[in-house]
XYZ file of N, CA, C and O in Angstrom:
880
model
N 172.708 188.446 203.753
C 171.247 188.596 203.761
C 170.653 187.702 204.857
O 171.013 186.536 204.969
N 169.780 188.253 205.659
C 169.164 187.496 206.748
C 168.238 186.418 206.188
O 167.590 186.623 205.155
N 168.168 185.252 206.837
C 167.244 184.201 206.378
C 165.814 184.706 206.384
O 165.434 185.517 207.228
N 165.018 184.210 205.452
C 163.624 184.611 205.407
C 162.730 183.383 205.484
O 163.161 182.255 205.250
N 161.482 183.627 205.826
C 160.517 182.539 205.936
C 160.026 182.107 204.557
O 159.935 182.917 203.629
N 159.711 180.818 204.448
C 159.114 180.258 203.242
C 157.842 179.515 203.638
O 157.783 178.894 204.703
N 156.840 179.572 202.779
C 155.594 178.857 203.041
C 155.759 177.383 202.684
O 156.047 177.036 201.536
N 155.579 176.507 203.687
C 155.669 175.067 203.465
C 154.357 174.398 203.843
O 153.750 174.737 204.865
N 153.949 173.427 203.037
C 152.705 172.704 203.292
C 152.963 171.532 204.233
O 153.967 170.844 204.129
N 152.035 171.328 205.154
C 152.122 170.192 206.077
C 151.749 168.924 205.312
O 150.632 168.790 204.815
N 152.706 167.978 205.235
C 152.478 166.746 204.484
C 151.874 165.651 205.350
O 151.125 164.794 204.865
N 152.212 165.643 206.644
C 151.717 164.591 207.539
C 151.863 165.050 208.979
O 152.742 165.852 209.303
N 150.973 164.537 209.826
C 151.053 164.764 211.266
C 150.864 163.413 211.946
O 149.855 162.748 211.758
N 151.868 162.990 212.708
C 151.808 161.700 213.389
C 151.757 161.922 214.892
O 152.584 162.658 215.444
N 150.788 161.293 215.548
C 150.665 161.385 217.000
C 151.703 160.454 217.637
O 151.635 159.250 217.507
N 152.704 161.021 218.313
C 153.767 160.237 218.931
C 153.425 159.830 220.366
O 153.720 158.715 220.793
N 152.850 160.757 221.127
C 152.393 160.509 222.494
C 151.125 161.332 222.678
O 150.758 162.127 221.811
N 150.419 161.159 223.804
C 149.239 162.007 224.028
C 149.564 163.506 224.040
O 148.666 164.329 223.853
N 150.843 163.857 224.216
C 151.231 165.256 224.334
C 152.122 165.744 223.203
O 152.562 166.893 223.223
N 152.397 164.911 222.211
C 153.378 165.301 221.202
C 153.033 164.741 219.829
O 152.480 163.648 219.701
N 153.395 165.500 218.807
C 153.211 165.078 217.422
C 154.500 165.310 216.643
O 155.341 166.120 217.034
N 154.641 164.583 215.548
C 155.695 164.840 214.573
C 155.032 165.444 213.344
O 154.069 164.875 212.817
N 155.529 166.590 212.918
C 154.958 167.299 211.774
C 155.940 167.236 210.615
O 157.113 167.600 210.758
N 155.465 166.753 209.460
C 156.306 166.641 208.265
C 155.897 167.697 207.253
O 154.705 167.929 207.024
N 156.892 168.330 206.647
C 156.647 169.363 205.651
C 157.080 168.900 204.270
O 158.096 168.213 204.123
N 156.295 169.291 203.258
C 156.700 169.079 201.871
C 157.741 170.139 201.500
O 157.564 171.314 201.817
N 158.813 169.717 200.844
C 159.834 170.652 200.390
C 159.808 170.689 198.864
O 160.185 169.701 198.214
N 159.363 171.788 198.273
C 159.369 171.880 196.805
C 160.787 171.738 196.263
O 161.765 172.094 196.927
N 160.900 171.230 195.043
C 162.221 171.037 194.441
C 163.030 172.327 194.431
O 164.250 172.299 194.630
N 162.365 173.451 194.226
C 163.075 174.730 194.151
C 163.691 175.138 195.481
O 164.580 175.997 195.519
N 163.226 174.506 196.594
C 163.731 174.870 197.919
C 164.579 173.766 198.549
O 164.954 173.868 199.715
N 164.887 172.715 197.792
C 165.655 171.595 198.353
C 166.996 172.069 198.900
O 167.415 171.672 199.985
N 167.692 172.886 198.153
C 168.997 173.365 198.602
C 168.847 174.287 199.799
O 169.641 174.232 200.749
N 167.824 175.138 199.777
C 167.592 176.078 200.872
C 167.357 175.345 202.184
O 167.814 175.790 203.247
N 166.654 174.203 202.131
C 166.304 173.468 203.349
C 167.185 172.243 203.580
O 166.837 171.386 204.387
N 168.337 172.184 202.899
C 169.320 171.144 203.234
C 169.811 171.411 204.657
O 169.986 172.559 205.063
N 170.021 170.350 205.437
C 170.356 170.550 206.847
C 171.365 169.530 207.322
O 171.601 168.501 206.684
N 171.970 169.826 208.462
C 172.839 168.882 209.150
C 172.070 168.321 210.343
O 171.290 169.036 210.974
N 172.287 167.046 210.669
C 171.563 166.465 211.807
C 171.846 167.241 213.078
O 172.990 167.564 213.387
N 170.780 167.552 213.821
C 170.913 168.326 215.049
C 170.456 169.766 214.902
O 170.304 170.473 215.904
N 170.204 170.214 213.661
C 169.760 171.588 213.463
C 168.259 171.725 213.739
O 167.558 170.745 213.974
N 167.774 172.961 213.720
C 166.374 173.230 214.047
C 165.735 174.143 213.006
O 166.425 174.770 212.189
N 164.410 174.199 213.048
C 163.622 175.084 212.195
C 162.873 176.082 213.062
O 162.394 175.742 214.142
N 162.768 177.298 212.592
C 161.908 178.294 213.228
C 160.614 178.376 212.437
O 160.631 178.605 211.223
N 159.499 178.137 213.118
C 158.175 178.147 212.497
C 157.422 179.397 212.920
O 157.600 179.891 214.032
N 156.564 179.883 212.038
C 155.736 181.051 212.353
C 154.350 180.859 211.767
O 154.189 180.308 210.669
N 153.338 181.292 212.502
C 151.966 181.254 212.009
C 151.151 182.262 212.796
O 151.598 182.800 213.814
N 149.965 182.556 212.304
C 149.060 183.461 213.007
C 148.110 182.650 213.871
O 147.442 181.729 213.387
N 148.065 182.971 215.147
C 147.185 182.297 216.086
C 146.257 183.343 216.693
O 146.711 184.256 217.383
N 144.973 183.204 216.391
C 143.973 184.149 216.899
C 144.360 185.585 216.581
O 144.266 186.495 217.420
N 144.839 185.803 215.339
C 145.126 187.155 214.875
C 146.485 187.700 215.242
O 146.816 188.829 214.863
N 147.305 186.923 215.936
C 148.631 187.381 216.312
C 149.691 186.400 215.827
O 149.506 185.188 215.909
N 150.801 186.941 215.335
C 151.876 186.063 214.873
C 152.572 185.426 216.064
O 152.837 186.074 217.075
N 152.880 184.143 215.912
C 153.631 183.411 216.935
C 154.762 182.669 216.246
O 154.594 182.144 215.144
N 155.923 182.648 216.912
C 157.090 181.960 216.375
C 157.685 181.038 217.432
O 157.757 181.399 218.598
N 158.128 179.856 217.004
C 158.830 178.953 217.890
C 159.836 178.132 217.072
O 159.655 177.930 215.875
N 160.869 177.653 217.743
C 161.885 176.834 217.092
C 161.781 175.397 217.580
O 161.602 175.154 218.775
N 161.913 174.442 216.644
C 161.830 173.023 216.961
C 162.923 172.260 216.221
O 163.199 172.533 215.045
N 163.515 171.316 216.894
C 164.601 170.536 216.298
C 164.077 169.593 215.222
O 162.979 169.050 215.315
N 164.889 169.394 214.207
C 164.560 168.475 213.116
C 164.801 167.042 213.588
O 165.836 166.737 214.174
N 163.833 166.160 213.331
C 163.996 164.763 213.744
C 164.205 163.828 212.566
O 164.460 162.635 212.765
N 164.106 164.321 211.349
C 164.398 163.494 210.186
C 165.889 163.537 209.895
O 166.620 164.372 210.438
N 166.345 162.638 209.048
C 167.750 162.601 208.650
C 167.883 163.154 207.238
O 166.946 163.072 206.435
N 169.031 163.743 206.912
C 169.243 164.219 205.540
C 168.988 163.099 204.531
O 169.388 161.959 204.733
N 168.293 163.434 203.457
C 167.985 162.452 202.435
C 166.606 161.851 202.548
O 166.130 161.226 201.590
N 165.924 162.007 203.693
C 164.563 161.505 203.818
C 163.612 162.392 203.003
O 163.884 163.581 202.793
N 162.499 161.841 202.540
C 161.633 162.572 201.610
C 160.948 163.797 202.193
O 160.589 164.721 201.461
N 160.705 163.822 203.510
C 160.063 164.983 204.127
C 160.937 165.516 205.253
O 161.801 164.826 205.777
N 160.684 166.759 205.610
C 161.395 167.420 206.703
C 160.473 167.413 207.917
O 159.372 167.954 207.869
N 160.900 166.772 209.021
C 160.024 166.604 210.174
C 160.583 167.293 211.409
O 161.791 167.340 211.630
N 159.669 167.783 212.250
C 160.018 168.284 213.572
C 159.089 167.623 214.589
O 157.981 167.200 214.258
N 159.550 167.534 215.832
C 158.716 167.021 216.917
C 158.246 168.171 217.786
O 159.047 169.026 218.173
N 156.960 168.195 218.085
C 156.381 169.285 218.876
C 155.616 168.699 220.059
O 154.598 168.026 219.886
N 156.126 168.971 221.251
C 155.472 168.517 222.470
C 154.677 169.665 223.081
O 155.184 170.766 223.243
N 153.422 169.384 223.413
C 152.570 170.415 224.012
C 153.030 170.700 225.441
O 153.290 169.788 226.224
N 153.164 171.986 225.752
C 153.572 172.400 227.091
C 152.493 173.299 227.686
O 151.689 173.909 226.970
N 152.464 173.378 229.003
C 151.470 174.200 229.684
C 151.616 175.654 229.255
O 152.720 176.207 229.237
N 150.493 176.264 228.891
C 150.460 177.671 228.458
C 151.296 177.919 227.206
O 151.671 179.072 226.927
N 151.595 176.869 226.452
C 152.350 177.045 225.213
C 151.392 177.271 224.047
O 150.785 176.328 223.550
N 151.251 178.515 223.604
C 150.298 178.834 222.531
C 150.646 178.096 221.249
O 149.775 177.529 220.584
N 151.916 178.110 220.892
C 152.306 177.512 219.618
C 152.211 175.993 219.676
O 151.654 175.362 218.771
N 152.740 175.388 220.732
C 152.709 173.929 220.816
C 151.277 173.403 220.936
O 150.948 172.345 220.398
N 150.419 174.154 221.610
C 149.015 173.752 221.706
C 148.327 173.857 220.346
O 147.540 172.984 219.959
N 148.642 174.917 219.608
C 148.079 175.092 218.268
C 148.468 173.919 217.362
O 147.621 173.340 216.675
N 149.733 173.553 217.385
C 150.205 172.469 216.522
C 149.545 171.144 216.914
O 149.117 170.372 216.057
N 149.448 170.866 218.208
C 148.893 169.598 218.671
C 147.386 169.510 218.500
O 146.843 168.406 218.343
N 146.697 170.635 218.555
C 145.232 170.600 218.587
C 144.565 171.104 217.309
O 143.466 170.642 216.973
N 145.200 172.014 216.566
C 144.501 172.685 215.475
C 145.153 172.541 214.107
O 144.486 172.697 213.080
N 146.439 172.261 214.058
C 147.116 172.147 212.771
C 146.656 170.887 212.042
O 146.477 169.833 212.658
N 146.483 170.986 210.721
C 145.994 169.861 209.927
C 146.870 169.649 208.704
O 147.555 170.572 208.235
N 146.845 168.424 208.176
C 147.537 168.124 206.925
C 146.972 169.019 205.824
O 145.755 169.195 205.715
N 147.846 169.606 205.019
C 147.432 170.521 203.965
C 147.542 171.980 204.350
O 147.546 172.852 203.471
N 147.625 172.268 205.657
C 147.823 173.651 206.105
C 149.221 174.120 205.716
O 150.129 173.325 205.461
N 149.390 175.429 205.699
C 150.679 176.030 205.370
C 151.249 176.739 206.584
O 150.529 177.443 207.301
N 152.540 176.530 206.822
C 153.253 177.164 207.924
C 154.447 177.928 207.341
O 155.090 177.456 206.392
N 154.743 179.078 207.894
C 155.940 179.805 207.482
C 157.148 179.201 208.194
O 157.143 179.091 209.427
N 158.159 178.835 207.427
C 159.308 178.113 207.981
C 160.603 178.782 207.523
O 160.785 179.075 206.344
N 161.519 179.005 208.480
C 162.825 179.565 208.168
C 163.797 178.424 207.877
O 163.677 177.341 208.451
N 164.774 178.621 206.994
C 165.759 177.567 206.708
C 166.471 177.082 207.965
O 166.551 177.799 208.966
N 166.987 175.861 207.941
C 167.624 175.263 209.122
C 168.765 176.111 209.676
O 169.527 176.727 208.928
N 168.870 176.093 211.006
C 169.935 176.787 211.702
C 170.438 175.911 212.840
O 169.810 174.930 213.213
N 171.564 176.302 213.432
C 172.082 175.612 214.606
C 173.381 174.878 214.353
O 173.648 174.420 213.240
N 174.187 174.745 215.408
C 175.501 174.084 215.312
C 175.597 172.858 216.205
O 176.676 172.340 216.447
N 174.459 172.371 216.714
C 174.448 171.173 217.560
C 174.374 169.961 216.640
O 173.316 169.409 216.364
N 175.533 169.560 216.091
C 175.542 168.508 215.084
C 176.556 167.432 215.428
O 177.401 167.607 216.299
N 176.458 166.311 214.707
C 177.403 165.204 214.919
C 178.664 165.427 214.096
O 178.757 166.357 213.307
N 179.632 164.533 214.259
C 180.915 164.632 213.576
C 180.982 163.648 212.424
O 181.928 162.890 212.286
N 179.970 163.629 211.587
C 179.817 162.603 210.553
C 181.079 162.439 209.703
O 181.724 163.405 209.331
N 181.418 161.186 209.380
C 182.495 160.911 208.466
C 183.576 159.994 209.011
O 184.270 159.342 208.244
N 183.765 159.924 210.314
C 184.789 159.076 210.897
C 184.139 158.118 211.897
O 182.943 158.156 212.136
N 184.991 157.275 212.536
C 184.480 156.359 213.537
C 184.444 157.046 214.891
O 185.427 157.630 215.334
N 183.269 156.972 215.557
C 183.114 157.513 216.900
C 182.245 156.565 217.717
O 181.432 155.813 217.172
N 182.426 156.608 219.034
C 181.526 155.927 219.958
C 180.712 157.019 220.645
O 181.212 157.704 221.532
N 179.462 157.167 220.210
C 178.625 158.259 220.686
C 177.844 157.848 221.928
O 177.300 156.740 221.991
N 177.761 158.747 222.892
C 176.814 158.628 223.993
C 175.880 159.828 223.875
O 176.306 160.973 224.029
N 174.614 159.566 223.576
C 173.604 160.612 223.428
C 172.712 160.602 224.657
O 172.235 159.541 225.061
N 172.479 161.756 225.244
C 171.664 161.871 226.454
C 170.522 162.837 226.175
O 170.765 163.986 225.795
N 169.297 162.378 226.353
C 168.135 163.202 226.049
C 167.049 162.993 227.085
O 166.937 161.931 227.694
N 166.232 164.022 227.270
C 165.057 163.929 228.135
C 163.882 164.563 227.410
O 164.017 165.630 226.796
N 162.739 163.892 227.459
C 161.525 164.447 226.870
C 161.671 164.738 225.393
O 162.178 163.930 224.616
N 161.247 165.945 224.974
C 161.291 166.315 223.568
C 162.705 166.595 223.089
O 162.927 166.836 221.894
N 163.685 166.548 224.000
C 165.077 166.670 223.590
C 165.546 165.523 222.715
O 166.660 165.561 222.188
N 164.701 164.510 222.525
C 165.050 163.385 221.667
C 165.087 163.791 220.199
O 165.733 163.120 219.377
N 164.424 164.866 219.800
C 164.282 165.178 218.375
C 165.614 165.359 217.658
O 165.843 164.725 216.625
N 166.551 166.199 218.152
C 167.830 166.286 217.433
C 168.635 165.003 217.543
O 169.388 164.650 216.630
N 168.488 164.283 218.682
C 169.233 163.037 218.862
C 168.793 161.979 217.851
O 169.615 161.187 217.365
N 167.510 161.944 217.519
C 167.015 160.983 216.539
C 167.628 161.266 215.174
O 168.051 160.338 214.466
N 167.688 162.530 214.803
C 168.297 162.903 213.529
C 169.771 162.518 213.501
O 170.277 161.955 212.522
N 170.488 162.807 214.592
C 171.903 162.466 214.678
C 172.094 160.956 214.611
O 172.959 160.446 213.876
N 171.296 160.204 215.379
C 171.443 158.751 215.416
C 171.214 158.129 214.050
O 172.003 157.272 213.597
N 170.148 158.518 213.371
C 169.862 157.942 212.061
C 170.968 158.254 211.061
O 171.347 157.400 210.246
N 171.499 159.469 211.127
C 172.554 159.866 210.198
C 173.847 159.107 210.470
O 174.495 158.599 209.538
N 174.230 159.012 211.739
C 175.452 158.286 212.095
C 175.346 156.826 211.677
O 176.277 156.257 211.085
N 174.225 156.195 211.972
C 174.075 154.773 211.653
C 174.106 154.518 210.148
O 174.539 153.450 209.702
N 173.682 155.504 209.372
C 173.665 155.349 207.915
C 175.008 155.675 207.272
O 175.370 155.075 206.256
N 175.754 156.622 207.848
C 176.951 157.142 207.173
C 178.262 156.875 207.893
O 179.327 157.169 207.351
N 178.209 156.340 209.098
C 179.428 155.979 209.814
C 179.331 154.490 210.177
O 178.972 154.142 211.301
N 179.642 153.607 209.234
C 179.368 152.176 209.434
C 180.125 151.528 210.580
O 179.741 150.449 211.039
N 181.184 152.166 211.070
C 181.948 151.589 212.170
C 181.651 152.246 213.516
O 182.197 151.836 214.545
N 180.803 153.275 213.529
C 180.497 153.990 214.769
C 179.415 153.272 215.565
O 178.598 152.528 215.016
N 179.412 153.505 216.878
C 178.381 152.959 217.760
C 177.687 154.100 218.492
O 178.254 155.187 218.663
N 176.462 153.848 218.940
C 175.676 154.855 219.650
C 175.010 154.211 220.857
O 174.389 153.155 220.737
N 175.134 154.856 222.001
C 174.332 154.513 223.165
C 173.489 155.726 223.504
O 174.016 156.820 223.721
N 172.176 155.551 223.519
C 171.248 156.631 223.843
C 170.688 156.416 225.240
O 170.132 155.368 225.530
N 170.840 157.418 226.093
C 170.208 157.422 227.415
C 169.049 158.399 227.326
O 169.241 159.600 227.096
N 167.839 157.900 227.515
C 166.641 158.691 227.239
C 165.717 158.677 228.454
O 165.216 157.630 228.857
N 165.490 159.848 229.030
C 164.654 159.970 230.208
C 163.258 160.489 229.902
O 163.092 161.439 229.128
N 162.249 159.877 230.526
C 160.859 160.293 230.381
C 160.113 160.004 231.671
O 160.636 159.342 232.574
N 158.859 160.475 231.753
C 158.050 160.190 232.929
C 157.577 158.749 232.934
O 157.628 158.075 233.956
N 157.065 158.283 231.777
C 156.493 156.948 231.687
C 156.576 156.462 230.249
O 156.920 157.227 229.337
N 156.242 155.194 230.045
C 156.351 154.602 228.717
C 155.524 155.357 227.689
O 155.962 155.558 226.547
N 154.319 155.803 228.069
C 153.451 156.453 227.093
C 153.881 157.879 226.754
O 153.265 158.524 225.898
N 154.927 158.381 227.387
C 155.433 159.711 227.031
C 156.726 159.637 226.218
O 157.346 160.667 225.936
N 157.142 158.439 225.833
C 158.367 158.274 225.041
C 158.086 158.641 223.588
O 157.360 157.933 222.883
N 158.652 159.741 223.128
C 158.486 160.155 221.743
C 159.318 159.267 220.820
O 160.412 158.844 221.171
N 158.782 158.979 219.650
C 159.466 158.197 218.615
C 159.867 156.808 219.110
O 160.886 156.250 218.690
N 159.037 156.226 219.959
C 159.371 154.932 220.541
C 159.501 153.848 219.471
O 160.471 153.078 219.475
N 158.545 153.775 218.550
C 158.596 152.750 217.513
C 159.795 152.962 216.597
O 160.445 151.995 216.161
N 160.102 154.223 216.296
C 161.236 154.507 215.416
C 162.552 154.103 216.079
O 163.467 153.583 215.425
N 162.672 154.356 217.373
C 163.867 153.953 218.106
C 163.993 152.429 218.146
O 165.094 151.884 217.993
N 162.878 151.737 218.354
C 162.911 150.280 218.374
C 163.319 149.724 217.012
O 164.066 148.739 216.920
N 162.838 150.367 215.959
C 163.202 149.931 214.610
C 164.698 150.115 214.364
O 165.358 149.242 213.775
N 165.256 151.236 214.829
C 166.701 151.454 214.697
C 167.478 150.384 215.457
O 168.502 149.886 214.978
N 167.007 150.028 216.657
C 167.662 148.966 217.436
C 167.638 147.648 216.687
O 168.633 146.913 216.664
N 166.508 147.321 216.081
C 166.379 146.056 215.361
C 167.300 146.015 214.144
O 167.854 144.957 213.810
N 167.455 147.145 213.478
C 168.261 147.175 212.253
C 169.753 147.322 212.520
O 170.574 147.031 211.641
N 170.096 147.808 213.710
C 171.507 148.035 214.040
C 171.785 147.463 215.434
O 172.245 148.170 216.331
N 171.532 146.173 215.596
C 171.569 145.531 216.909
C 172.913 145.674 217.614
O 172.975 145.810 218.829
N 174.008 145.634 216.873
C 175.330 145.651 217.486
C 175.941 147.052 217.539
O 177.057 147.210 218.032
N 175.200 148.047 217.048
C 175.760 149.401 216.989
C 174.912 150.434 217.712
O 175.393 151.535 217.983
N 173.666 150.114 218.032
C 172.769 151.095 218.625
C 172.041 150.482 219.815
O 171.387 149.446 219.682
N 172.177 151.096 220.976
C 171.472 150.628 222.169
C 170.807 151.807 222.863
O 171.280 152.956 222.776
N 169.699 151.526 223.544
C 168.926 152.562 224.222
C 168.701 152.162 225.672
O 168.301 151.029 225.958
N 168.976 153.091 226.579
C 168.672 152.906 227.993
C 167.543 153.874 228.341
O 167.725 155.092 228.297
N 166.363 153.339 228.654
C 165.214 154.165 229.019
C 165.192 154.367 230.536
O 165.153 153.390 231.301
N 165.187 155.614 230.968
C 165.014 155.952 232.381
C 163.637 156.573 232.558
O 163.289 157.526 231.851
N 162.847 156.031 233.487
C 161.489 156.519 233.709
C 161.353 157.019 235.141
O 161.702 156.306 236.083
N 160.816 158.232 235.295
C 160.740 158.836 236.628
C 159.431 158.542 237.358
O 159.369 158.660 238.583
N 158.377 158.150 236.632
C 157.073 157.932 237.263
C 156.464 156.580 236.924
O 155.260 156.377 237.075
N 157.268 155.660 236.471
C 156.796 154.309 236.159
C 157.888 153.328 236.555
O 159.030 153.446 236.103
N 157.535 152.373 237.379
C 158.535 151.425 237.882
C 158.964 150.449 236.794
O 158.130 149.930 236.043
N 160.262 150.207 236.723
C 160.824 149.209 235.831
C 161.497 148.113 236.661
O 161.784 148.286 237.834
N 161.743 146.980 236.020
C 162.307 145.843 236.747
C 163.702 146.141 237.298
O 164.051 145.678 238.383
N 164.479 146.909 236.554
C 165.837 147.258 236.987
C 165.776 148.586 237.737
O 165.424 149.617 237.162
N 166.102 148.576 239.013
C 165.977 149.769 239.847
C 166.787 150.937 239.307
O 166.378 152.104 239.411
N 167.934 150.663 238.725
C 168.790 151.725 238.194
C 168.087 152.546 237.116
O 168.415 153.710 236.911
N 167.109 151.944 236.446
C 166.417 152.620 235.366
C 165.225 153.442 235.848
O 164.504 154.031 235.036
N 165.011 153.486 237.142
C 163.913 154.273 237.708
C 164.453 155.603 238.224
O 165.362 155.632 239.045
N 163.873 156.707 237.735
C 164.303 158.020 238.195
C 164.740 158.914 237.050
O 164.600 158.572 235.874
N 165.269 160.058 237.411
C 165.683 161.051 236.436
C 167.156 160.895 236.068
O 167.933 160.273 236.790
N 167.527 161.493 234.954
C 168.923 161.512 234.544
C 169.682 162.529 235.393
O 169.278 163.689 235.499
N 170.756 162.099 236.014
C 171.638 163.021 236.718
C 173.052 162.444 236.684
O 173.294 161.345 236.182
N 174.002 163.206 237.228
C 175.384 162.779 237.170
C 175.639 161.465 237.868
O 176.396 160.611 237.379
N 175.005 161.279 239.018
C 175.205 160.042 239.774
C 174.701 158.835 238.997
O 175.328 157.757 239.011
N 173.576 158.995 238.305
C 173.026 157.861 237.557
C 173.897 157.538 236.340
O 174.092 156.362 236.002
N 174.410 158.567 235.676
C 175.312 158.333 234.552
C 176.562 157.588 235.033
O 177.040 156.653 234.388
N 177.089 158.013 236.185
C 178.263 157.348 236.745
C 177.976 155.884 237.051
O 178.786 155.001 236.764
N 176.799 155.615 237.609
C 176.434 154.235 237.944
C 176.248 153.396 236.683
O 176.652 152.220 236.647
N 175.655 153.977 235.648
C 175.527 153.254 234.378
C 176.893 152.886 233.824
O 177.093 151.779 233.310
N 177.838 153.803 233.961
C 179.199 153.530 233.492
C 179.873 152.468 234.352
O 180.531 151.554 233.835
N 179.688 152.563 235.673
C 180.311 151.587 236.579
C 179.804 150.173 236.328
O 180.537 149.189 236.525
N 178.551 150.051 235.910
C 177.974 148.734 235.638
C 178.225 148.262 234.202
O 177.745 147.198 233.804
N 178.946 149.069 233.442
C 179.300 148.679 232.084
C 178.211 148.865 231.058
O 178.321 148.362 229.932
N 177.145 149.596 231.412
C 176.054 149.811 230.464
C 176.375 150.903 229.461
O 175.794 150.955 228.373
N 177.270 151.798 229.817
C 177.791 152.780 228.877
C 179.292 152.872 229.092
O 179.800 152.583 230.171
N 179.998 153.268 228.037
C 181.445 153.416 228.117
C 181.764 154.892 227.937
O 181.602 155.447 226.851
N 182.181 155.546 228.996
C 182.466 156.980 228.937
C 183.966 157.246 228.935
O 184.412 158.346 229.215
N 184.750 156.240 228.596
C 186.203 156.434 228.579
C 186.611 157.414 227.488
O 187.334 158.375 227.739
N 186.113 157.170 226.266
C 186.453 158.076 225.171
C 185.267 158.241 224.219
O 185.376 158.019 223.026
N 184.118 158.620 224.731
C 182.968 158.741 223.835
C 182.896 160.129 223.205
O 183.503 161.084 223.672
N 182.116 160.215 222.138
C 181.690 161.495 221.610
C 180.301 161.715 222.199
O 179.342 161.076 221.794
N 180.177 162.594 223.186
C 178.928 162.720 223.941
C 178.178 163.976 223.561
O 178.756 165.029 223.321
N 176.871 163.863 223.518
C 176.000 165.014 223.306
C 174.806 164.863 224.218
O 174.399 163.751 224.565
N 174.223 165.982 224.625
C 173.052 165.907 225.479
C 172.069 166.986 225.121
O 172.434 168.039 224.593
N 170.799 166.712 225.385
C 169.773 167.705 225.096
C 168.551 167.412 225.972
O 168.042 166.294 225.967
N 168.124 168.396 226.728
C 166.919 168.256 227.538
C 165.726 168.812 226.789
O 165.872 169.672 225.916
N 164.544 168.314 227.115
C 163.343 168.859 226.516
C 163.165 170.322 226.924
O 163.377 170.690 228.065
N 162.794 171.149 225.953
C 162.629 172.576 226.215
C 161.178 172.984 226.017
O 160.510 172.527 225.110
N 160.720 173.871 226.886
C 159.350 174.367 226.741
C 159.247 175.264 225.537
O 160.059 176.169 225.354
N 158.220 175.032 224.727
C 158.015 175.811 223.513
C 156.670 176.494 223.586
O 155.677 175.841 223.698
C-alpha cells in the first residue's frame, strides 16, 4: 500500500536565520509508529497555497525519541512552498505530512569516526544523524564541515554549539564561510575537494578511515 498523507498540527516554529525556520509537528499517540524514523530521513509536506496544492520534501532535523518531529525549511528564490512556510505558516495550523522516507542514514550501533559535510540547509539531516550518533554510539566521533555564506546564515547554530559543549571530545565543527572573513584563511571560501584535502593535511579532519556523508542545501 502506498504511503498516505496525515494531518499534523504545527507545534512550534523557530526562526533559525533570516531565511530559514525549523517547524515542529505534534505526533498523536496513534501515529507514533507511523512516524517513527531513522536519522537522515525526510518528510513530504503538502498544503494548499492560493487554491493550489503544493508539495515539497524536507529532511528531518530532530533525533528519534525527541518529543516533536522537526524539519528545517530555508526560503529560496521563487520557492512557493518555502516562502509560504517562512512567511505565512503559524503555530496551530495543520499540514498534510507523509510518513518518513529515505535511505540517507547513519550506521548506528557500532564505533565509527564520522566526517559529515554539509552546506546551507543540507545541515538538517546531518543534525539528526549527529544527535543520534552522539546519544547511541558512545565511542564514535564526529567532525562536521559546514559551509555557509556568513555567520547569520548558519542554521541551528545554537544547537550545534550546545552539542559541542556536551560532547567536547567527540564532536567538532569546522565552519567555512564564503562571504565573511574569518581569522583562519583556510576557513574562508566554499567547500571543495582541494579544501577538504587541505583540512586533512593540516590534521583538522582524519580521512584515513572515516564514515563520511555529505549533503548540500537543495532548493525547495
